[in-house]
Amino acid sequence: MSFELPDLPYAYDALAPYMSAETLEFHHDKHHLAYVNNGNNLLKGTEWEGKSLEEIVKGSFGKNQGLFNNAGQHYNHLHFWNWMKPNGGGNKLPEKLAKAIESDIGGYDKLREAFINAGVTQFGSGWCWLAVKDGKLEVMKSQNGENPLVQGATPILGCDVWEHSYYIDYRNRRPDYLAAWVDHLINWEYVEELFEKAS
Ligand code: MN3
């Protein structure tokens, strides 16, 4: 199978004012498309041709850096578009997820603080995450195109802290972008769906 760029699950202007149409046009139509095209070119003739995206991401990590970068970012962005929705975010957690966050992280406020802190302290490009590892929820961060899959965990929520994700709307204010993202954009239903699959 080859990588394909999906349509956004909402209109380009649906996430404003927290994420502008201009940001989504660049981020989806140019950045994600480049990962798709580069990934397809680099996948050709490798042992991972015909494998699932997860298998490609895990298999190419540490073995084929170029392919991994693009496959990892394709995986991350496929989910990233679905981790957001209009009128999302805040403490509106589905029940099962709320219980797990309470017992594993200490509640929504602690999760919010730890998640934003992970994104703010990721030096340079990368991602911050909520992932399931050994049956427990954990906040993580990663550099560049890496994600919790290569740390033996399953990501259920992730925020892109590459500058291309926020510079048009927030300039250098990454903490403001992360706070707005958590408070207004997270699609908790999609997070719950991935949580159910992972646990
Ligand atoms: Mn990105």
PDB file of C-alpha atoms and ligand atoms in Angstrom:
ATOM      1  CA  MET A   1       0.000   0.000   0.000  1.00  0.00           C
ATOM      2  CA  SER A   2       1.133   3.534  -0.538  1.00  0.00           C
ATOM      3  CA  PHE A   3       0.635   6.623   1.572  1.00  0.00           C
ATOM      4  CA  GLU A   4      -2.253   8.920   0.711  1.00  0.00           C
ATOM      5  CA  LEU A   5      -3.123  12.429   1.870  1.00  0.00           C
ATOM      6  CA  PRO A   6      -6.597  12.380   3.454  1.00  0.00           C
ATOM      7  CA  ASP A   7      -8.968  15.346   3.284  1.00  0.00           C
ATOM      8  CA  LEU A   8      -9.283  17.305   6.515  1.00  0.00           C
ATOM      9  CA  PRO A   9     -12.312  16.118   8.539  1.00  0.00           C
ATOM     10  CA  TYR A  10     -13.569  19.773   8.740  1.00  0.00           C
ATOM     11  CA  ALA A  11     -13.414  22.983   6.710  1.00  0.00           C
ATOM     12  CA  TYR A  12     -10.107  24.887   6.623  1.00  0.00           C
ATOM     13  CA  ASP A  13     -11.616  27.739   8.645  1.00  0.00           C
ATOM     14  CA  ALA A  14     -13.417  25.484  11.168  1.00  0.00           C
ATOM     15  CA  LEU A  15     -10.748  25.730  13.889  1.00  0.00           C
ATOM     16  CA  ALA A  16     -10.397  29.517  13.879  1.00  0.00           C
ATOM     17  CA  PRO A  17      -9.485  31.557  15.801  1.00  0.00           C
ATOM     18  CA  TYR A  18      -7.326  28.923  17.545  1.00  0.00           C
ATOM     19  CA  MET A  19      -5.869  27.568  14.299  1.00  0.00           C
ATOM     20  CA  SER A  20      -6.343  29.597  11.129  1.00  0.00           C
ATOM     21  CA  ALA A  21      -7.300  28.467   7.632  1.00  0.00           C
ATOM     22  CA  GLU A  22      -3.889  29.713   6.453  1.00  0.00           C
ATOM     23  CA  THR A  23      -2.093  27.459   8.932  1.00  0.00           C
ATOM     24  CA  LEU A  24      -4.175  24.443   7.914  1.00  0.00           C
ATOM     25  CA  GLU A  25      -3.648  25.156   4.211  1.00  0.00           C
ATOM     26  CA  PHE A  26       0.134  25.188   4.635  1.00  0.00           C
ATOM     27  CA  HIS A  27       0.258  22.402   7.211  1.00  0.00           C
ATOM     28  CA  HIS A  28      -2.075  19.959   5.471  1.00  0.00           C
ATOM     29  CA  ASP A  29      -1.694  20.826   1.778  1.00  0.00           C
ATOM     30  CA  LYS A  30       2.065  21.376   1.782  1.00  0.00           C
ATOM     31  CA  HIS A  31       3.775  19.831   4.815  1.00  0.00           C
ATOM     32  CA  HIS A  32       1.698  16.668   5.136  1.00  0.00           C
ATOM     33  CA  LEU A  33       1.636  16.235   1.345  1.00  0.00           C
ATOM     34  CA  ALA A  34       5.451  16.398   1.281  1.00  0.00           C
ATOM     35  CA  TYR A  35       5.663  13.595   3.885  1.00  0.00           C
ATOM     36  CA  VAL A  36       3.276  11.507   1.757  1.00  0.00           C
ATOM     37  CA  ASN A  37       5.192  12.050  -1.487  1.00  0.00           C
ATOM     38  CA  ASN A  38       8.663  11.640   0.040  1.00  0.00           C
ATOM     39  CA  GLY A  39       7.497   8.605   2.009  1.00  0.00           C
ATOM     40  CA  ASN A  40       6.133   6.906  -1.102  1.00  0.00           C
ATOM     41  CA  ASN A  41       9.377   7.518  -2.992  1.00  0.00           C
ATOM     42  CA  LEU A  42      11.533   6.244  -0.132  1.00  0.00           C
ATOM     43  CA  LEU A  43       9.317   3.197   0.464  1.00  0.00           C
ATOM     44  CA  LYS A  44       9.838   1.875  -3.067  1.00  0.00           C
ATOM     45  CA  GLY A  45      12.070  -1.177  -3.209  1.00  0.00           C
ATOM     46  CA  THR A  46      12.446  -1.502   0.572  1.00  0.00           C
ATOM     47  CA  GLU A  47      11.525  -4.503   2.718  1.00  0.00           C
ATOM     48  CA  TRP A  48       8.555  -2.514   4.097  1.00  0.00           C
ATOM     49  CA  GLU A  49       6.693  -2.144   0.795  1.00  0.00           C
ATOM     50  CA  GLY A  50       3.196  -3.568   1.277  1.00  0.00           C
ATOM     51  CA  LYS A  51       3.377  -3.401   5.082  1.00  0.00           C
ATOM     52  CA  SER A  52       0.973  -1.444   7.272  1.00  0.00           C
ATOM     53  CA  LEU A  53       1.894   2.115   8.225  1.00  0.00           C
ATOM     54  CA  GLU A  54       2.506   1.103  11.865  1.00  0.00           C
ATOM     55  CA  GLU A  55       4.821  -1.701  10.756  1.00  0.00           C
ATOM     56  CA  ILE A  56       6.711   0.699   8.489  1.00  0.00           C
ATOM     57  CA  VAL A  57       7.111   3.256  11.292  1.00  0.00           C
ATOM     58  CA  LYS A  58       8.327   0.711  13.847  1.00  0.00           C
ATOM     59  CA  GLY A  59      10.424  -1.275  11.358  1.00  0.00           C
ATOM     60  CA  SER A  60      12.243   1.652   9.735  1.00  0.00           C
ATOM     61  CA  PHE A  61      13.111   3.325  13.074  1.00  0.00           C
ATOM     62  CA  GLY A  62      16.882   3.194  13.517  1.00  0.00           C
ATOM     63  CA  LYS A  63      17.298   1.419  10.160  1.00  0.00           C
ATOM     64  CA  ASN A  64      16.176   3.786   7.421  1.00  0.00           C
ATOM     65  CA  GLN A  65      16.133   7.350   8.733  1.00  0.00           C
ATOM     66  CA  GLY A  66      14.699   9.024   5.638  1.00  0.00           C
ATOM     67  CA  LEU A  67      11.809   6.608   5.332  1.00  0.00           C
ATOM     68  CA  PHE A  68      11.184   6.701   9.079  1.00  0.00           C
ATOM     69  CA  ASN A  69      11.019  10.519   9.176  1.00  0.00           C
ATOM     70  CA  ASN A  70       8.366  10.657   6.481  1.00  0.00           C
ATOM     71  CA  ALA A  71       6.371   7.564   7.518  1.00  0.00           C
ATOM     72  CA  GLY A  72       6.416   8.722  11.153  1.00  0.00           C
ATOM     73  CA  GLN A  73       5.184  12.169  10.209  1.00  0.00           C
ATOM     74  CA  HIS A  74       2.503  10.673   7.939  1.00  0.00           C
ATOM     75  CA  TYR A  75       1.264   8.565  10.869  1.00  0.00           C
ATOM     76  CA  ASN A  76       1.420  11.533  13.260  1.00  0.00           C
ATOM     77  CA  HIS A  77      -0.482  13.884  10.947  1.00  0.00           C
ATOM     78  CA  LEU A  78      -3.171  11.325  10.005  1.00  0.00           C
ATOM     79  CA  HIS A  79      -4.082  11.328  13.694  1.00  0.00           C
ATOM     80  CA  PHE A  80      -3.354  15.012  14.320  1.00  0.00           C
ATOM     81  CA  TRP A  81      -6.192  16.190  12.028  1.00  0.00           C
ATOM     82  CA  ASN A  82      -8.560  13.915  13.956  1.00  0.00           C
ATOM     83  CA  TRP A  83      -7.237  14.972  17.357  1.00  0.00           C
ATOM     84  CA  MET A  84      -8.822  18.360  16.681  1.00  0.00           C
ATOM     85  CA  LYS A  85     -12.396  19.505  16.139  1.00  0.00           C
ATOM     86  CA  PRO A  86     -14.330  22.776  16.372  1.00  0.00           C
ATOM     87  CA  ASN A  87     -15.554  23.514  19.939  1.00  0.00           C
ATOM     88  CA  GLY A  88     -13.360  20.783  21.388  1.00  0.00           C
ATOM     89  CA  GLY A  89     -10.896  20.738  24.261  1.00  0.00           C
ATOM     90  CA  GLY A  90     -11.269  21.493  27.944  1.00  0.00           C
ATOM     91  CA  ASN A  91     -12.461  19.156  30.641  1.00  0.00           C
ATOM     92  CA  LYS A  92     -15.159  17.378  28.647  1.00  0.00           C
ATOM     93  CA  LEU A  93     -13.768  13.869  28.926  1.00  0.00           C
ATOM     94  CA  PRO A  94     -15.720  10.728  28.093  1.00  0.00           C
ATOM     95  CA  GLU A  95     -16.244   8.693  31.277  1.00  0.00           C
ATOM     96  CA  LYS A  96     -13.841   5.800  30.747  1.00  0.00           C
ATOM     97  CA  LEU A  97     -11.010   8.085  29.713  1.00  0.00           C
ATOM     98  CA  ALA A  98     -11.721  10.434  32.631  1.00  0.00           C
ATOM     99  CA  LYS A  99     -11.397   7.540  35.089  1.00  0.00           C
ATOM    100  CA  ALA A 100      -8.072   6.409  33.621  1.00  0.00           C
ATOM    101  CA  ILE A 101      -6.712   9.964  33.644  1.00  0.00           C
ATOM    102  CA  GLU A 102      -7.796  10.288  37.274  1.00  0.00           C
ATOM    103  CA  SER A 103      -6.080   7.092  38.391  1.00  0.00           C
ATOM    104  CA  ASP A 104      -2.935   7.222  36.199  1.00  0.00           C
ATOM    105  CA  ILE A 105      -2.187  10.968  35.953  1.00  0.00           C
ATOM    106  CA  GLY A 106      -4.072  12.443  38.929  1.00  0.00           C
ATOM    107  CA  GLY A 107      -6.901  14.129  37.035  1.00  0.00           C
ATOM    108  CA  TYR A 108      -7.576  16.510  34.170  1.00  0.00           C
ATOM    109  CA  ASP A 109      -5.765  19.546  35.620  1.00  0.00           C
ATOM    110  CA  LYS A 110      -2.570  17.535  36.134  1.00  0.00           C
ATOM    111  CA  LEU A 111      -2.833  16.111  32.621  1.00  0.00           C
ATOM    112  CA  ARG A 112      -3.312  19.595  31.142  1.00  0.00           C
ATOM    113  CA  GLU A 113      -0.262  20.922  32.980  1.00  0.00           C
ATOM    114  CA  ALA A 114       1.976  17.942  32.154  1.00  0.00           C
ATOM    115  CA  PHE A 115       0.938  17.819  28.489  1.00  0.00           C
ATOM    116  CA  ILE A 116       1.526  21.546  27.921  1.00  0.00           C
ATOM    117  CA  ASN A 117       4.820  21.352  29.823  1.00  0.00           C
ATOM    118  CA  ALA A 118       5.985  18.440  27.648  1.00  0.00           C
ATOM    119  CA  GLY A 119       5.241  20.485  24.518  1.00  0.00           C
ATOM    120  CA  VAL A 120       6.882  23.639  25.831  1.00  0.00           C
ATOM    121  CA  THR A 121      10.046  21.808  26.938  1.00  0.00           C
ATOM    122  CA  GLN A 122      10.474  19.781  23.735  1.00  0.00           C
ATOM    123  CA  PHE A 123      13.592  21.535  22.418  1.00  0.00           C
ATOM    124  CA  GLY A 124      13.238  22.189  18.698  1.00  0.00           C
ATOM    125  CA  SER A 125      10.767  20.318  16.495  1.00  0.00           C
ATOM    126  CA  GLY A 126       8.711  17.475  17.875  1.00  0.00           C
ATOM    127  CA  TRP A 127       5.518  16.372  19.549  1.00  0.00           C
ATOM    128  CA  CYS A 128       3.980  15.976  23.000  1.00  0.00           C
ATOM    129  CA  TRP A 129       1.809  12.963  23.736  1.00  0.00           C
ATOM    130  CA  LEU A 130      -0.617  11.109  25.913  1.00  0.00           C
ATOM    131  CA  ALA A 131       0.113   7.420  25.387  1.00  0.00           C
ATOM    132  CA  VAL A 132      -0.714   4.017  26.823  1.00  0.00           C
ATOM    133  CA  LYS A 133       2.382   2.186  28.033  1.00  0.00           C
ATOM    134  CA  ASP A 134       2.198  -1.135  29.892  1.00  0.00           C
ATOM    135  CA  GLY A 135      -1.526  -0.587  30.426  1.00  0.00           C
ATOM    136  CA  LYS A 136      -1.115   2.878  31.950  1.00  0.00           C
ATOM    137  CA  LEU A 137      -1.510   6.399  30.638  1.00  0.00           C
ATOM    138  CA  GLU A 138       1.665   8.443  30.402  1.00  0.00           C
ATOM    139  CA  VAL A 139       2.588  11.924  29.122  1.00  0.00           C
ATOM    140  CA  MET A 140       5.573  11.813  26.761  1.00  0.00           C
ATOM    141  CA  LYS A 141       7.430  13.961  24.257  1.00  0.00           C
ATOM    142  CA  SER A 142       9.489  13.162  21.187  1.00  0.00           C
ATOM    143  CA  GLN A 143      11.731  14.891  18.677  1.00  0.00           C
ATOM    144  CA  ASN A 144      11.105  15.446  14.970  1.00  0.00           C
ATOM    145  CA  GLY A 145       8.918  12.671  13.493  1.00  0.00           C
ATOM    146  CA  GLU A 146       9.282  10.229  16.366  1.00  0.00           C
ATOM    147  CA  ASN A 147       6.260   9.079  18.357  1.00  0.00           C
ATOM    148  CA  PRO A 148       5.424   6.712  21.244  1.00  0.00           C
ATOM    149  CA  LEU A 149       5.235   3.698  18.899  1.00  0.00           C
ATOM    150  CA  VAL A 150       9.037   3.600  18.881  1.00  0.00           C
ATOM    151  CA  GLN A 151       9.098   3.868  22.686  1.00  0.00           C
ATOM    152  CA  GLY A 152       6.955   0.753  23.085  1.00  0.00           C
ATOM    153  CA  ALA A 153       3.763   2.719  23.716  1.00  0.00           C
ATOM    154  CA  THR A 154       0.541   3.528  21.861  1.00  0.00           C
ATOM    155  CA  PRO A 155      -0.228   7.210  21.273  1.00  0.00           C
ATOM    156  CA  ILE A 156      -3.841   8.263  21.919  1.00  0.00           C
ATOM    157  CA  LEU A 157      -3.300  12.061  21.764  1.00  0.00           C
ATOM    158  CA  GLY A 158      -0.521  14.157  20.279  1.00  0.00           C
ATOM    159  CA  CYS A 159       0.153  17.807  19.557  1.00  0.00           C
ATOM    160  CA  ASP A 160       2.509  18.969  16.835  1.00  0.00           C
ATOM    161  CA  VAL A 161       5.003  21.516  18.209  1.00  0.00           C
ATOM    162  CA  TRP A 162       6.940  22.026  14.975  1.00  0.00           C
ATOM    163  CA  GLU A 163       6.931  25.754  14.203  1.00  0.00           C
ATOM    164  CA  HIS A 164       4.903  25.125  11.015  1.00  0.00           C
ATOM    165  CA  SER A 165       1.987  24.193  13.292  1.00  0.00           C
ATOM    166  CA  TYR A 166       1.777  27.537  15.103  1.00  0.00           C
ATOM    167  CA  TYR A 167       4.076  30.236  13.728  1.00  0.00           C
ATOM    168  CA  ILE A 168       1.516  31.892  11.430  1.00  0.00           C
ATOM    169  CA  ASP A 169      -1.019  32.240  14.273  1.00  0.00           C
ATOM    170  CA  TYR A 170       1.142  32.527  17.399  1.00  0.00           C
ATOM    171  CA  ARG A 171       4.605  33.502  16.123  1.00  0.00           C
ATOM    172  CA  ASN A 172       7.090  32.339  18.797  1.00  0.00           C
ATOM    173  CA  ARG A 173       4.458  31.865  21.533  1.00  0.00           C
ATOM    174  CA  ARG A 174       4.413  28.069  21.690  1.00  0.00           C
ATOM    175  CA  PRO A 175       2.944  28.011  25.246  1.00  0.00           C
ATOM    176  CA  ASP A 176      -0.075  30.064  24.058  1.00  0.00           C
ATOM    177  CA  TYR A 177      -0.598  27.710  21.116  1.00  0.00           C
ATOM    178  CA  LEU A 178      -0.493  24.653  23.394  1.00  0.00           C
ATOM    179  CA  ALA A 179      -2.913  26.164  25.916  1.00  0.00           C
ATOM    180  CA  ALA A 180      -5.391  27.118  23.168  1.00  0.00           C
ATOM    181  CA  TRP A 181      -5.021  23.676  21.585  1.00  0.00           C
ATOM    182  CA  VAL A 182      -5.790  21.870  24.849  1.00  0.00           C
ATOM    183  CA  ASP A 183      -8.581  24.234  25.927  1.00  0.00           C
ATOM    184  CA  HIS A 184     -10.420  24.594  22.597  1.00  0.00           C
ATOM    185  CA  LEU A 185      -9.431  22.021  19.987  1.00  0.00           C
ATOM    186  CA  ILE A 186      -8.944  18.487  21.365  1.00  0.00           C
ATOM    187  CA  ASN A 187     -11.381  15.921  19.987  1.00  0.00           C
ATOM    188  CA  TRP A 188     -11.771  13.846  23.164  1.00  0.00           C
ATOM    189  CA  GLU A 189     -14.118  11.354  21.468  1.00  0.00           C
ATOM    190  CA  TYR A 190     -11.327  10.366  19.085  1.00  0.00           C
ATOM    191  CA  VAL A 191      -8.901  10.101  22.016  1.00  0.00           C
ATOM    192  CA  GLU A 192     -11.361   7.805  23.801  1.00  0.00           C
ATOM    193  CA  GLU A 193     -11.710   5.681  20.654  1.00  0.00           C
ATOM    194  CA  LEU A 194      -7.931   5.148  20.478  1.00  0.00           C
ATOM    195  CA  PHE A 195      -7.813   4.552  24.248  1.00  0.00           C
ATOM    196  CA  GLU A 196     -10.393   1.750  23.956  1.00  0.00           C
ATOM    197  CA  LYS A 197      -8.375   0.108  21.171  1.00  0.00           C
ATOM    198  CA  ALA A 198      -5.099   0.422  23.081  1.00  0.00           C
ATOM    199  CA  SER A 199      -6.323  -0.942  26.419  1.00  0.00           C
TER     200      SER A 199
HETATM  201 MN   MN3 B   1       3.293  19.098  11.291  1.00  0.00          MN
END
